[in-house]
XYZ file of C-alpha atoms in Angstrom:
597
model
C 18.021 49.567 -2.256
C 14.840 48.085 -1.043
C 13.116 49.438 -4.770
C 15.893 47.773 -6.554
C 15.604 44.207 -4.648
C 11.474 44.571 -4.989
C 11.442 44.648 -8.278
C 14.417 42.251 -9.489
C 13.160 38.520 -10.255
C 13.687 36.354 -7.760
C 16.155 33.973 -7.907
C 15.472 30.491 -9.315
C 16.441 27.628 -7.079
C 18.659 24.925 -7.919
C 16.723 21.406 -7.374
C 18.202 20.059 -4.937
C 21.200 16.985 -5.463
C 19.998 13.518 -5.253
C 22.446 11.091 -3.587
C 22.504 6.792 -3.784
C 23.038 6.178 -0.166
C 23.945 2.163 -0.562
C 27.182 1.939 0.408
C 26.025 3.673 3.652
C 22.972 1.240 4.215
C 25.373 -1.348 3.720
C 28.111 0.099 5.993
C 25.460 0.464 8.243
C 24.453 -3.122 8.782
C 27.764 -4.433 8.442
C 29.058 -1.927 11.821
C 26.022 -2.760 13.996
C 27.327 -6.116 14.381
C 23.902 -7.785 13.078
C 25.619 -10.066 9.986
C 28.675 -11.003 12.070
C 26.206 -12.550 15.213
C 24.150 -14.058 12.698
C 26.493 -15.936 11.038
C 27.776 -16.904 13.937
C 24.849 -18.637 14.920
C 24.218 -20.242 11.576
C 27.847 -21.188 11.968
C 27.438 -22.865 15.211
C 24.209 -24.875 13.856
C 26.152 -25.894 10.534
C 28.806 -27.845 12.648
C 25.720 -29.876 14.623
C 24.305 -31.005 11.767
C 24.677 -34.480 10.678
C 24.593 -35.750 7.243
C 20.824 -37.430 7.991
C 19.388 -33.796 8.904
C 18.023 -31.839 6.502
C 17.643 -28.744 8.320
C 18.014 -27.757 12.124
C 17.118 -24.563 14.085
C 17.818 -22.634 17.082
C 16.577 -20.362 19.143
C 18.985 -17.816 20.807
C 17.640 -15.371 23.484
C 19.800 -12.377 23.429
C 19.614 -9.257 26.173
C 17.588 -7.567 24.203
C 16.511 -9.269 21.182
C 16.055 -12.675 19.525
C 17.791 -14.664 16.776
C 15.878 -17.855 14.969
C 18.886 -19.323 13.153
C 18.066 -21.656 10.141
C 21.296 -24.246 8.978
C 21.120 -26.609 6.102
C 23.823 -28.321 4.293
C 20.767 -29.618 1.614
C 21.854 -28.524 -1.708
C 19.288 -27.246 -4.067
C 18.152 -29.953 -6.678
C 15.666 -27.970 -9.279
C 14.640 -24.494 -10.077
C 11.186 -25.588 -10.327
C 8.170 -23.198 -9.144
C 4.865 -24.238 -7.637
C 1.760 -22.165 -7.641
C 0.072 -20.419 -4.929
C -2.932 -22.180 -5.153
C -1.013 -25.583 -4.291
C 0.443 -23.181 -1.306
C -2.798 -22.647 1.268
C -0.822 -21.263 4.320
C 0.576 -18.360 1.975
C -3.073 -17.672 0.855
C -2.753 -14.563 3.181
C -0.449 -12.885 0.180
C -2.869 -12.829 -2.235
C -5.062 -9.701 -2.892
C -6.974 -8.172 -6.024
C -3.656 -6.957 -8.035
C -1.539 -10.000 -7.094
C -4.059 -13.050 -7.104
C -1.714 -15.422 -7.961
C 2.386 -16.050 -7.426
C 4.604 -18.932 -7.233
C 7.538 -20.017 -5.352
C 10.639 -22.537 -5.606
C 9.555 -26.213 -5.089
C 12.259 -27.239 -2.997
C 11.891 -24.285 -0.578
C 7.883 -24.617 -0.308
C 8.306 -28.604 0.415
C 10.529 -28.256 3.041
C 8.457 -25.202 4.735
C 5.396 -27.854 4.164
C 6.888 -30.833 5.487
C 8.042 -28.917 8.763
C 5.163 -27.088 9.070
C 3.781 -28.948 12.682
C 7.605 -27.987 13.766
C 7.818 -24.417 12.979
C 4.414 -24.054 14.315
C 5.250 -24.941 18.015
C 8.798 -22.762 16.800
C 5.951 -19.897 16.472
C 4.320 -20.766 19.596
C 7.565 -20.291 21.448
C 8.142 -16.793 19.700
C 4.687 -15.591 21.543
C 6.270 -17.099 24.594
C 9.406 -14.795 24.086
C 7.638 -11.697 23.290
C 6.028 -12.182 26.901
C 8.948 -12.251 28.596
C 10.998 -9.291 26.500
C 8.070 -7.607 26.810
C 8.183 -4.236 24.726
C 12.427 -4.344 24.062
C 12.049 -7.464 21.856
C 13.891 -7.405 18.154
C 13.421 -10.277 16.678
C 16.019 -11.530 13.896
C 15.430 -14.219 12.101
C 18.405 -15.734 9.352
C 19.701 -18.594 7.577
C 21.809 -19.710 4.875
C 21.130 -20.924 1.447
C 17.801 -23.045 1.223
C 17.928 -22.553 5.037
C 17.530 -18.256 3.981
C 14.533 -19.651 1.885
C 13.075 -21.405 4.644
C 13.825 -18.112 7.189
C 12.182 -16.147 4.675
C 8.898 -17.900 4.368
C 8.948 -17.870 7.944
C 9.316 -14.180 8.583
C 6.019 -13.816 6.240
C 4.320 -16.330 7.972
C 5.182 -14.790 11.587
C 4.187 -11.189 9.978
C 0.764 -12.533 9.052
C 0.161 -13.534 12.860
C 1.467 -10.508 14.293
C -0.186 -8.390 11.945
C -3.469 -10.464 12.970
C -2.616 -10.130 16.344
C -1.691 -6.390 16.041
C -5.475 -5.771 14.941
C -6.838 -7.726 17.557
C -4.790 -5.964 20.496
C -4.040 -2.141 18.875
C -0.305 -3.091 19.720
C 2.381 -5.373 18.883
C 5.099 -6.734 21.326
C 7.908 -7.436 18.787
C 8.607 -3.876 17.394
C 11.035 -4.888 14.221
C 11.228 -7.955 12.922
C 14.202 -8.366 10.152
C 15.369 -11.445 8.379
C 18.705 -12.119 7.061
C 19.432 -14.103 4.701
C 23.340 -15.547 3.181
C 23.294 -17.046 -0.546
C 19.846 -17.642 -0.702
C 18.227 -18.742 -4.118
C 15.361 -16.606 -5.153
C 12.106 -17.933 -3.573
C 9.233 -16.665 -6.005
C 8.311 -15.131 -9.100
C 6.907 -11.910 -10.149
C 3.511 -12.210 -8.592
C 4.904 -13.153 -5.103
C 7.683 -9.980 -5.571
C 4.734 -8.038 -5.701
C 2.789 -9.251 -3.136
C 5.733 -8.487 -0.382
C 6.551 -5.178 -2.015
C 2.982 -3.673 -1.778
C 3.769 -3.850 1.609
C 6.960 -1.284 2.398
C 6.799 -2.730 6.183
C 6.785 -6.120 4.819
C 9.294 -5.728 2.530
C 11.830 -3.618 4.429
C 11.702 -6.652 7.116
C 14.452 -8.632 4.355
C 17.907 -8.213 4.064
C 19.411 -10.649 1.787
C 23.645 -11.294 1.789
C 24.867 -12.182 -1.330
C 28.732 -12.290 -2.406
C 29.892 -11.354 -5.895
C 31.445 -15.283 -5.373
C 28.196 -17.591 -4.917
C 26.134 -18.403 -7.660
C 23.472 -19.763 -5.883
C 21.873 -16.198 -5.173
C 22.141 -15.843 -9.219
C 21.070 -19.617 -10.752
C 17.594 -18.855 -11.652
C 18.698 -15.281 -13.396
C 19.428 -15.696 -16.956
C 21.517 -16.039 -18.586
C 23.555 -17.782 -15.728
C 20.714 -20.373 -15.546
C 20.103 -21.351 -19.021
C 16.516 -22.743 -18.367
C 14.883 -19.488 -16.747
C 13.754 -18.405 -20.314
C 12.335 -22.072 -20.861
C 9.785 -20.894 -17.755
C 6.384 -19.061 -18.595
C 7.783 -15.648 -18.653
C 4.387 -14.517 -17.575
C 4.657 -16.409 -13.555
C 7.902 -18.210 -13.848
C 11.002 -15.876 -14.238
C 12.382 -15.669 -10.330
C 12.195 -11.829 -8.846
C 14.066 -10.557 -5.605
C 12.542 -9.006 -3.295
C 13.487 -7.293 0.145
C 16.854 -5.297 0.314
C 20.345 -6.986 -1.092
C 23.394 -6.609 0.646
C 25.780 -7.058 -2.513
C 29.759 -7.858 -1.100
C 32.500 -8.677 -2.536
C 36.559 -8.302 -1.799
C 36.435 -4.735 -2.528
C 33.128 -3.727 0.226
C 29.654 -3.787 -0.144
C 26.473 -2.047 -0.764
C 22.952 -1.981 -0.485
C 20.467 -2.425 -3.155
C 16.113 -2.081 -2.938
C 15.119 -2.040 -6.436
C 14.084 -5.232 -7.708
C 14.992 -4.346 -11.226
C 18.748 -3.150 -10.106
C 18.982 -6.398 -7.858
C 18.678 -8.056 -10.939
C 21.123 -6.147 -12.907
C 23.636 -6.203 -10.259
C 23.288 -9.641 -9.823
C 23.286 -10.806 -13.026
C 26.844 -8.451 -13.815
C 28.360 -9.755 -10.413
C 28.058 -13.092 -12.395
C 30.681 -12.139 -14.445
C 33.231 -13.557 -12.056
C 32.140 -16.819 -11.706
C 30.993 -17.291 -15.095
C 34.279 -19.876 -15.595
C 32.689 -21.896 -13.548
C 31.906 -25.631 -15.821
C 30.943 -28.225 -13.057
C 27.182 -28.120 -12.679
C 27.491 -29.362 -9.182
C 30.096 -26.587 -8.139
C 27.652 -23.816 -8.845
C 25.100 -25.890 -5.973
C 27.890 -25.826 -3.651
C 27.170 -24.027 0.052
C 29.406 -20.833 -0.036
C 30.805 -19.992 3.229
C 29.957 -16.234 4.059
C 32.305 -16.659 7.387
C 35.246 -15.088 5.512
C 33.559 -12.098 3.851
C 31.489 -10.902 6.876
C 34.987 -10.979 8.708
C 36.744 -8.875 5.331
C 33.898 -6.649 5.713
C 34.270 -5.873 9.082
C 37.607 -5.161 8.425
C 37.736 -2.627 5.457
C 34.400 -1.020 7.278
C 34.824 2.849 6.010
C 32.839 5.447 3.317
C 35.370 5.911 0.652
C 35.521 9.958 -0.700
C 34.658 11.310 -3.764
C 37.909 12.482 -4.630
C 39.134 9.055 -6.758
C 36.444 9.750 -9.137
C 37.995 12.839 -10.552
C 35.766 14.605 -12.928
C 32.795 12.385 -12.470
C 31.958 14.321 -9.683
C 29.629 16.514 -11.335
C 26.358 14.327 -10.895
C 26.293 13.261 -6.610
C 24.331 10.079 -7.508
C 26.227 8.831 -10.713
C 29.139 9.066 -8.572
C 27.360 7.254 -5.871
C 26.365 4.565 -8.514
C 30.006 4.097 -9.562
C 31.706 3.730 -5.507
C 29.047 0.979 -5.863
C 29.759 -0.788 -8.496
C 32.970 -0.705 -7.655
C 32.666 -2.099 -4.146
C 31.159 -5.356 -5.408
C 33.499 -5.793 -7.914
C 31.539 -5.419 -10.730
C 33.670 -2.025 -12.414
C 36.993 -0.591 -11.701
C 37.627 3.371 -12.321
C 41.289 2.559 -13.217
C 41.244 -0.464 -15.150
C 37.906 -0.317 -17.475
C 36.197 3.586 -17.191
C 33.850 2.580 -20.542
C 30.956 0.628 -18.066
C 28.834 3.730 -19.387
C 25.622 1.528 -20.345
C 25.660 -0.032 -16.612
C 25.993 2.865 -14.715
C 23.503 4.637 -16.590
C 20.720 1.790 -16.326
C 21.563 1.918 -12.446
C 21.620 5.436 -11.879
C 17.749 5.578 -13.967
C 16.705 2.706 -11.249
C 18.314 4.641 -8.774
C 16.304 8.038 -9.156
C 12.821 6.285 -9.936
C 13.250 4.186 -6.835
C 14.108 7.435 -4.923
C 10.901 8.933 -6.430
C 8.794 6.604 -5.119
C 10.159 6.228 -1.702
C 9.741 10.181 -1.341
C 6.366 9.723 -2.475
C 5.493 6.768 -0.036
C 7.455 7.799 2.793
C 6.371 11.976 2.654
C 2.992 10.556 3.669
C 2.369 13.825 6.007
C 2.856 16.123 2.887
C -0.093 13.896 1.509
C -2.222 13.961 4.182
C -1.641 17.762 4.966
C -2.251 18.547 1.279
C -5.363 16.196 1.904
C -6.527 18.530 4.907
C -6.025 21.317 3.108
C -8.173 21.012 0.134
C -11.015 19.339 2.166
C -10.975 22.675 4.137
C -11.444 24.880 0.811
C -14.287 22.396 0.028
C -15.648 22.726 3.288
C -15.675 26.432 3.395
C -17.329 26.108 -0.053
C -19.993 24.204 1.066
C -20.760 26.621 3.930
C -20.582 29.769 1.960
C -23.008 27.953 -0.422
C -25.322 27.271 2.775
C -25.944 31.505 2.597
C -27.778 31.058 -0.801
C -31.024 29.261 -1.610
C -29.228 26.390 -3.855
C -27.268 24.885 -1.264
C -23.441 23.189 -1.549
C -24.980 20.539 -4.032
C -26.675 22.509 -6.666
C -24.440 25.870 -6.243
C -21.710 23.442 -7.816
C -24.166 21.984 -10.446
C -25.255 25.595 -11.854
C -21.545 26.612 -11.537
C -20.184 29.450 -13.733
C -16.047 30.268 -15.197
C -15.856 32.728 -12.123
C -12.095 31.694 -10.126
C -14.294 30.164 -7.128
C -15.884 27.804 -9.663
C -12.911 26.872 -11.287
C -11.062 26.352 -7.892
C -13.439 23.677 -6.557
C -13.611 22.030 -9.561
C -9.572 21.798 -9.141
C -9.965 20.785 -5.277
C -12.370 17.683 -6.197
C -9.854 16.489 -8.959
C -7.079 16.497 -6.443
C -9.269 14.351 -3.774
C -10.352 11.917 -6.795
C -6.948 11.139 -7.695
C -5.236 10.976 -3.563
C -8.360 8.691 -2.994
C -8.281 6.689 -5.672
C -4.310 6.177 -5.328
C -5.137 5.292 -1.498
C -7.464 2.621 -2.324
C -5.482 1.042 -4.947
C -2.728 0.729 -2.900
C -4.931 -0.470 0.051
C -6.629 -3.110 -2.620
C -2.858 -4.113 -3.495
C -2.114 -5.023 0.195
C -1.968 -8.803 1.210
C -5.647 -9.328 2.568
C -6.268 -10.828 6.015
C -9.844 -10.639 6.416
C -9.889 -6.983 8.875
C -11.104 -3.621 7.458
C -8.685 -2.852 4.715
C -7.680 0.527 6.229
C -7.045 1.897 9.302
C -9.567 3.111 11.362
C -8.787 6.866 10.643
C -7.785 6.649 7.234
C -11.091 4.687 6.867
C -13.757 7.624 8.455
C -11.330 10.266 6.318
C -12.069 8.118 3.251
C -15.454 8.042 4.753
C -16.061 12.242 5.076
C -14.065 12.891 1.924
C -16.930 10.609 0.291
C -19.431 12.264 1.210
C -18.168 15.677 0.513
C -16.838 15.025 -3.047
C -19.251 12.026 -4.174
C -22.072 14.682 -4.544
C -20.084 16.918 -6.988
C -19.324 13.945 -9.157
C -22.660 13.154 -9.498
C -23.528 16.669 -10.376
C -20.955 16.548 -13.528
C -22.794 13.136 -14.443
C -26.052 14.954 -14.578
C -24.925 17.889 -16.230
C -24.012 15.487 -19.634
C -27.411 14.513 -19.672
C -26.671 11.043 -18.601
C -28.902 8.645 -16.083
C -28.544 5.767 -13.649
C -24.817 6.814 -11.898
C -25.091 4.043 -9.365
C -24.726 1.450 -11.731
C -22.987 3.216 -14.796
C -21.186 6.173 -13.507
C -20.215 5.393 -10.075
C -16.261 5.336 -9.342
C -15.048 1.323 -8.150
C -13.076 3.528 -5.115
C -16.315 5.046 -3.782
C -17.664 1.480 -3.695
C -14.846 0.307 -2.370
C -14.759 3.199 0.548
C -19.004 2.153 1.409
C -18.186 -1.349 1.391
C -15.023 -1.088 3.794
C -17.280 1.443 6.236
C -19.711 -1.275 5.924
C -17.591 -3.765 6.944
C -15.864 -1.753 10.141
C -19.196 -0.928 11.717
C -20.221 -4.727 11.503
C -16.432 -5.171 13.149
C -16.590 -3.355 15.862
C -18.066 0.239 15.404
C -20.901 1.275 17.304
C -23.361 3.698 15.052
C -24.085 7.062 16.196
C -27.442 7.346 18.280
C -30.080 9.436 16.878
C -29.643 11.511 20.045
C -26.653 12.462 19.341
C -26.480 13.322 15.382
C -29.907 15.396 16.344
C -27.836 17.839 17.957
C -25.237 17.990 15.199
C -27.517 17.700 12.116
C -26.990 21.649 10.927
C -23.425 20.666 10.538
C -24.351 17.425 8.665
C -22.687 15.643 5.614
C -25.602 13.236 4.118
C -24.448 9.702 4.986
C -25.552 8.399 1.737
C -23.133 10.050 -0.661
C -25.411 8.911 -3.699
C -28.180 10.652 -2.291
C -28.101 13.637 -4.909
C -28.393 10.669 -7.780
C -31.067 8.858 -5.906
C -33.221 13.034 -6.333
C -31.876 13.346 -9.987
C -33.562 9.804 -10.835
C -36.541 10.842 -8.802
C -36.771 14.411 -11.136
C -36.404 12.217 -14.365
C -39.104 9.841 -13.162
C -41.081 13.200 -12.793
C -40.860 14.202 -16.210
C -41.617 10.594 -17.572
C -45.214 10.821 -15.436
C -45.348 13.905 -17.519
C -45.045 12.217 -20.955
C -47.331 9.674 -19.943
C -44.908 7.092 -19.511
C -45.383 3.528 -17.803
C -47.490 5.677 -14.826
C -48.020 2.816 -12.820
C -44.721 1.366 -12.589
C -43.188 4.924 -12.167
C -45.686 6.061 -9.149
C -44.676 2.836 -7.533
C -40.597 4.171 -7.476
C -41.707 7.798 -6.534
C -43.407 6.051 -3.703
C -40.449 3.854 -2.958
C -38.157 6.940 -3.371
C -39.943 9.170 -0.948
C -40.221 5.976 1.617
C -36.484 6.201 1.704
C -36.255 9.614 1.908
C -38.235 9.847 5.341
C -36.382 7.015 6.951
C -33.193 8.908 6.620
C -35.144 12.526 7.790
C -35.947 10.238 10.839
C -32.087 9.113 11.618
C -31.214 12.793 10.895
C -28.947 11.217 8.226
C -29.476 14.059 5.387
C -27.759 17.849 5.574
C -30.707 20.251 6.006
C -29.506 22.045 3.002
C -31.274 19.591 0.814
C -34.868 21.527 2.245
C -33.290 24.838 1.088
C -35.515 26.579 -1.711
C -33.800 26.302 -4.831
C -32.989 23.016 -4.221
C -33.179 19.866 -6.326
C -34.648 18.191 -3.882
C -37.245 20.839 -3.245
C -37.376 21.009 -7.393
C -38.720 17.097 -6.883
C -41.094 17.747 -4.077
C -42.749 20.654 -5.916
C -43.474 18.325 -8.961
C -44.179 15.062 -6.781
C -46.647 17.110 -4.660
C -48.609 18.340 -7.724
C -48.098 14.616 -8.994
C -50.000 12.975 -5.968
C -52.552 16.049 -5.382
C -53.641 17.589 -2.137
C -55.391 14.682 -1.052
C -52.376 12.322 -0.801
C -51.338 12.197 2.589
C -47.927 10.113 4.084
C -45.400 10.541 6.419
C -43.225 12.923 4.401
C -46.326 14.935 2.904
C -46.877 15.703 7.227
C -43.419 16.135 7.850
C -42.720 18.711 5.187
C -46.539 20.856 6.268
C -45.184 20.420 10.348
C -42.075 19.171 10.752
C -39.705 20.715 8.180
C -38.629 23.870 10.578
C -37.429 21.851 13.458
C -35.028 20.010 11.251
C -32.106 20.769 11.922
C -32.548 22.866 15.361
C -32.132 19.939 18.001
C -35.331 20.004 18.947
C-alpha cells in the first residue's frame, strides 16, 4: 500500500475560491452603530445652522472616542478644480510619482478661508488625545461640501500626527476614520493617487453615498456633461477612500477606484429623469436610509442565485449589485457586461491587497534569500578570490546559477520597496523606517557588489555614473540622511572587533578597484601618465582612510583578489622606492586586519 501511494502523482490542488466580501464590509459598518451616531450629530448641527452660516462644527467627546461633525446647508456652485500649487498647506501630498493634483474650488476655498478656525479645532484635538490618553478613536464626518471639508481635514490632521508620530515613536489617536454622506468628489487623478499610495491613509475614508443623490455622481460623466470639457490629463474627478454604496434594497462596500466609478456612474441610472439643474445640487437627507439600513441589516444566501453559483465572487458581485439597486436577478438577468467589468476589478484589487497586506511573506522570502547569499559569501571566504570575485569568475555549475537567481529576486523586492517608498506623500523624515532602512542598507551592500561584477564582465566602465541602479542611490542617500537625523555612527572601537564579519560600507567599492585596474592598464599604454598617477594616488588615499575606520571586509586582501590584482600592478607602477601610508600598511599592518588587535 505504502509502494502504491509512493509512487502515484500527487494530487494537484484546486486554487483556492476567491470571495467579494462588500456586502460584509458594508454590513459591518452599518451594525457597529458608527453611520447612525454620525448622522446624528451632523443632524443635530444641520438644525443650528442659520441661513447666514456657511458651515458650523462640533466637537463631541464620547466614552471612548471622538466625533468632529461638519454641517453645511451651502450648495455646491461649480465643478471647477484648482491646482496644487495654488494649495500650499496640501504641499505635504506631493512626492516624486504624484507631483502635482488638483482639487474642487469650492471645497479648497472654504478649507482656506477657515483655515485660522480649524487650526485652533486641531489644537483642541491634541488637547483630547491627552485626556483619552491611549483609548482615543477619533471620527471625523460631514455631509455634502461639509464631507469635503471633513475630508481635507482628516489629511491635514494625518500629516501632523504622522509628524508627530516620528517625533515621539508613538501616536495617541490609534484610528482615525472619516465619514463622509453625499459628498462631491474632492480631486482629480493626481490627488487619488497621492492618498492611495498610502493604504493607512486611504483606508482612514469611508464615503456614504445613496443610489438617490446625485451630488456624489455630478462630476462623473456622463451625468455631468462638462467633465469631458476638463483636461482629461488633471481634471476628470477620481474617488478615493472606501464607498459605502446604499440604496432601498442594502448596501455594500466598494475600494477600487475604477469600480467606484462604475458603480457610481450605473447607480445614476435612477435619477437620470432628473431635468431641474438646481434639483441635482439639492442636500439629500441620509437620515432615512441609515435608519432602512439598520433595519434590513442581514447577509443574504447564495441560494437566490440559482446556477450562478459556480464562481463564489461573480456571485458575490451580483448580491452587490443588487443591493444598491443597480441589477435585479428576476427582472433583467442580461447585466453580463457589468458584472463582468466588476468582477475583473474585483480580483485585481484582491491581488494587490494580498500582495500589500502579506508583507511577512515578503519580508520572510527577503530573509531567506539574503541568508543563501550570505552563506555564499562565507563559503567563498575558504578560497583565495573572495565573495566578490568568486561571483565575477562564476561558472554554469547549480551554485552559480542559484546566486545569480537570489540577486535578481533582491533587485526586484528592493526596487519595488523604494518605488513605493518614493510614491509616499513626503514630509521631510527618512523615507523609511528605521529597520526597513539598515535592511535596505545590508542588502546594499551585499548585492551592489555582484551588480557591479556583471557591469565589468561586458567590458563596460564608469558604473557610478552610467550603470548604477536610481534605488541604490536612493537607499545611500536615505542612510545618509538618517545618520544626519539622529543616528549615531559606529565607533571605530567597536567595528574593530567585528571587522572579520564585515560588509564594506561603500557598496561601490568593487567599481571604485575595477576603475583603479583600468587606469593600470592605461599607464601601460602610455596614456595621459600624469593625470592618471594623480587618480591612482587619489584612489589609494581613499582606500587607507576606509582600512583606518575598518570600513572594508578583509576579504578584499585575500590573494586572488581584484584588489590585490591592483596593488600588484600599482606597486610595480610606483617602484620600491615609493613609500605612503598604504605601501607601510600592506609590508606591517596587513595581518592584524581583521583580528581586533
Amino acid at each position: 500500500m505504502f509502494q502504491s501511494r509512493a509512487n502515484s502523482k500527487p494530487e494537484k490542488k484546486s486554487p483556492s475560491p476567491l470571495f467579494s466580501s462588500g456586502q460584509e464590509l458594508a454590513n459591518l459598518a452599518v451594525s457597529s452603530g458608527l453611520l447612525e451616531q454620525s448622522w446624528a450629530k451632523i443632524s443635530e448641527l444641520h438644525n443650528e445652522l442659520n441661513q447666514n452660516e456657511t458651515i458650523r462644527w462640533r466637537v463631541y467627546p464620547e466614552s471612548n472616542f471622538l466625533i468632529i461633525a461638519f454641517g453645511t446647508k451651502q450648495l455646491l456652485q461649480e465643478e471647477e478644480l484648482v491646482p496644487s500649487t495654488s494649495l500650499p498647506r496640501f504641499q505635504f501630498l506631493c512626492s516624486k510619482s504624484s507631483s502635482s493634483f488638483s482639487i474642487h474650488k469650492t471645497a479648497a476655498t472654504l478649507f482656506g478661508r477657515l483655515h485660522d478656525q480649524l487650526s485652533n479645532l486641531k489644537t483642541q484635538v491634541e488637547q483630547f488625545e491627552g485626556q483619552f490618553k491611549d483609548r482615543t478613536r477619533l471620527i471625523i464626518t460631514g455631509h455634502s461640501l461639509g464631507g469635503s471639508v471633513a475630508s481635507l481635514f482628516t489629511l491635514w490632521l494625518l500629516d501632523s500626527i504622522n509628524k508627530r508620530d516620528k517625533e515621539k515613536d508613538k501616536s495617541v489617536i490609534k484610528h482615525t476614520l472619516c465619514v463622509t454622506f453625499g459628498a462631491p468628489l474632492l480631486g482629480d487623478k493626481g490627488f487619488q493617487e497621492a492618498i492611495s499610495c498610502s493604504s493607512l491613509w486611504n483606508s482612514c475614508f469611508l464615503h456614504v453615498a445613496a443610489n438617490q443623490d446625485l451630488v456624489p455622481r455630478l462630476f462623473i460623466s456622463p451625468h455631468n456633461p462638462n467633465a469631458m470639457d476638463i483636461d482629461s490629463q488633471t481634471g476628470a474627478y477620481k474617488p478615493f477612500g472606501t464607498f459605502l454604496l446604499c440604496s432601498a434594497s442594502g448596501c455594500t462596500c466598494v475600494e477600487d477606484p475604477d469600480a467606484v466609478s462604475e458603480l457610481l456612474e450605473a447607480m445614476g441610472l435612477e435619477t437620470a429623469g432628473i431635468q431641474n439643474p438646481n434639483e441635482a445640487w439639492q442636500i439629500f437627507d441620509y437620515g432615512e436610509p441609515v435608519k432602512r439600513l439598520m433595519s434590513i441589516l442581514k447577509i443574504k444566501g447564495l441560494v437566490q442565485l440559482g446556477e450562478m453559483t459556480v464562481d463564489t465572487i461573480r456571485a458575490g458581485i451580483i448580491l452587490q449589485l443588487e443591493a444598491i439597486g443597480v441589477i435585479s436577478i428576476q427582472q433583467n438577468p442580461d447585466n453580463r457586461e457589468l458584472i463582468a467589468k466588476m468582477e475583473k476589478r474585483e480580483k485585481d484589487s484582491l491581488l494587490k491587497k494580498k500582495m500589500a497586506l502579506d508583507p511577512s511573506k515578503k519580508l520572510n522570502d527577503y530573509k531567506m534569500h539574503m541568508a543563501k547569499l550570505e552563506w555564499y559569501k562565507k563559503t567563498c571566504a575558504s578560497d583565495k578570490r573572495g565573495y566578490y570575485n568568486s561571483y565575477k569568475s562564476r561558472g554554469s555549475s547549480q551554485k552559480d546559477i542559484e546566486v545569480f537567481k537570489f540577486k535578481k529576486y533582491l533587485n526586484n523586492y528592493w526596487k519595488t520597496e523604494v518605488a513605493e517608498a518614493e510614491r509616499k506623500p513626503q514630509t521631510g523624515e527618512a523615507a523609511l523606517m528605521t529597520r526597513w532602512l539598515y535592511g535596505g542598507t545590508n542588502y546594499r551592500r551585499m548585492v551592489e557588489p555582484l551588480d557591479i561584477a556583471d557591469y565589468y564582465n561586458k567590458g563596460l566602465r564608469d558604473y557610478k555614473t552610467k550603470g548604477r541602479s536610481q534605488h541604490f542611490i536612493r537607499l545611500e542617500q536615505w542612510l545618509e540622511e538618517a545618520k544626519k537625523q539622529n543616528v549615531p555612527a559606529s565607533s571605530t572601537d567597536s567595528k574593530k572587533q567585528k571587522v572579520s564579519a564585515l560588509l564594506t560600507e561603500d557598496s561601490c567599492f568593487w567599481a571604485d578597484v575595477e576603475e583603479a585596474l583600468i587606469l593600470c592598464e592605461s599607464l601601460k599604454n602610455g596614456d595621459q601618465v600624469e593625470s592618471t598617477i594623480k587618480n591612482l594616488i587619489k584612489f589609494e588615499e581613499d582606500v587607507m582612510k576606509q582600512i583606518e575606520n575598518y570600513a572594508v571586509s578583509p576579504e578584499i586582501f585575500l590573494e586572488e583578489s581584484s584588489f590585490m590584482q591592483w596593488w600588484r600592478e600599482y606597486e610595480e607602477i610606483m617602484g620600491t622606492s615609493y613609500s605612503s601610508q598604504l605601501t607601510r600598511f600592506m609590508k606591517n599592518d596587513l595581518n592584524k586586519y581583521g583580528s581586533g588587535s
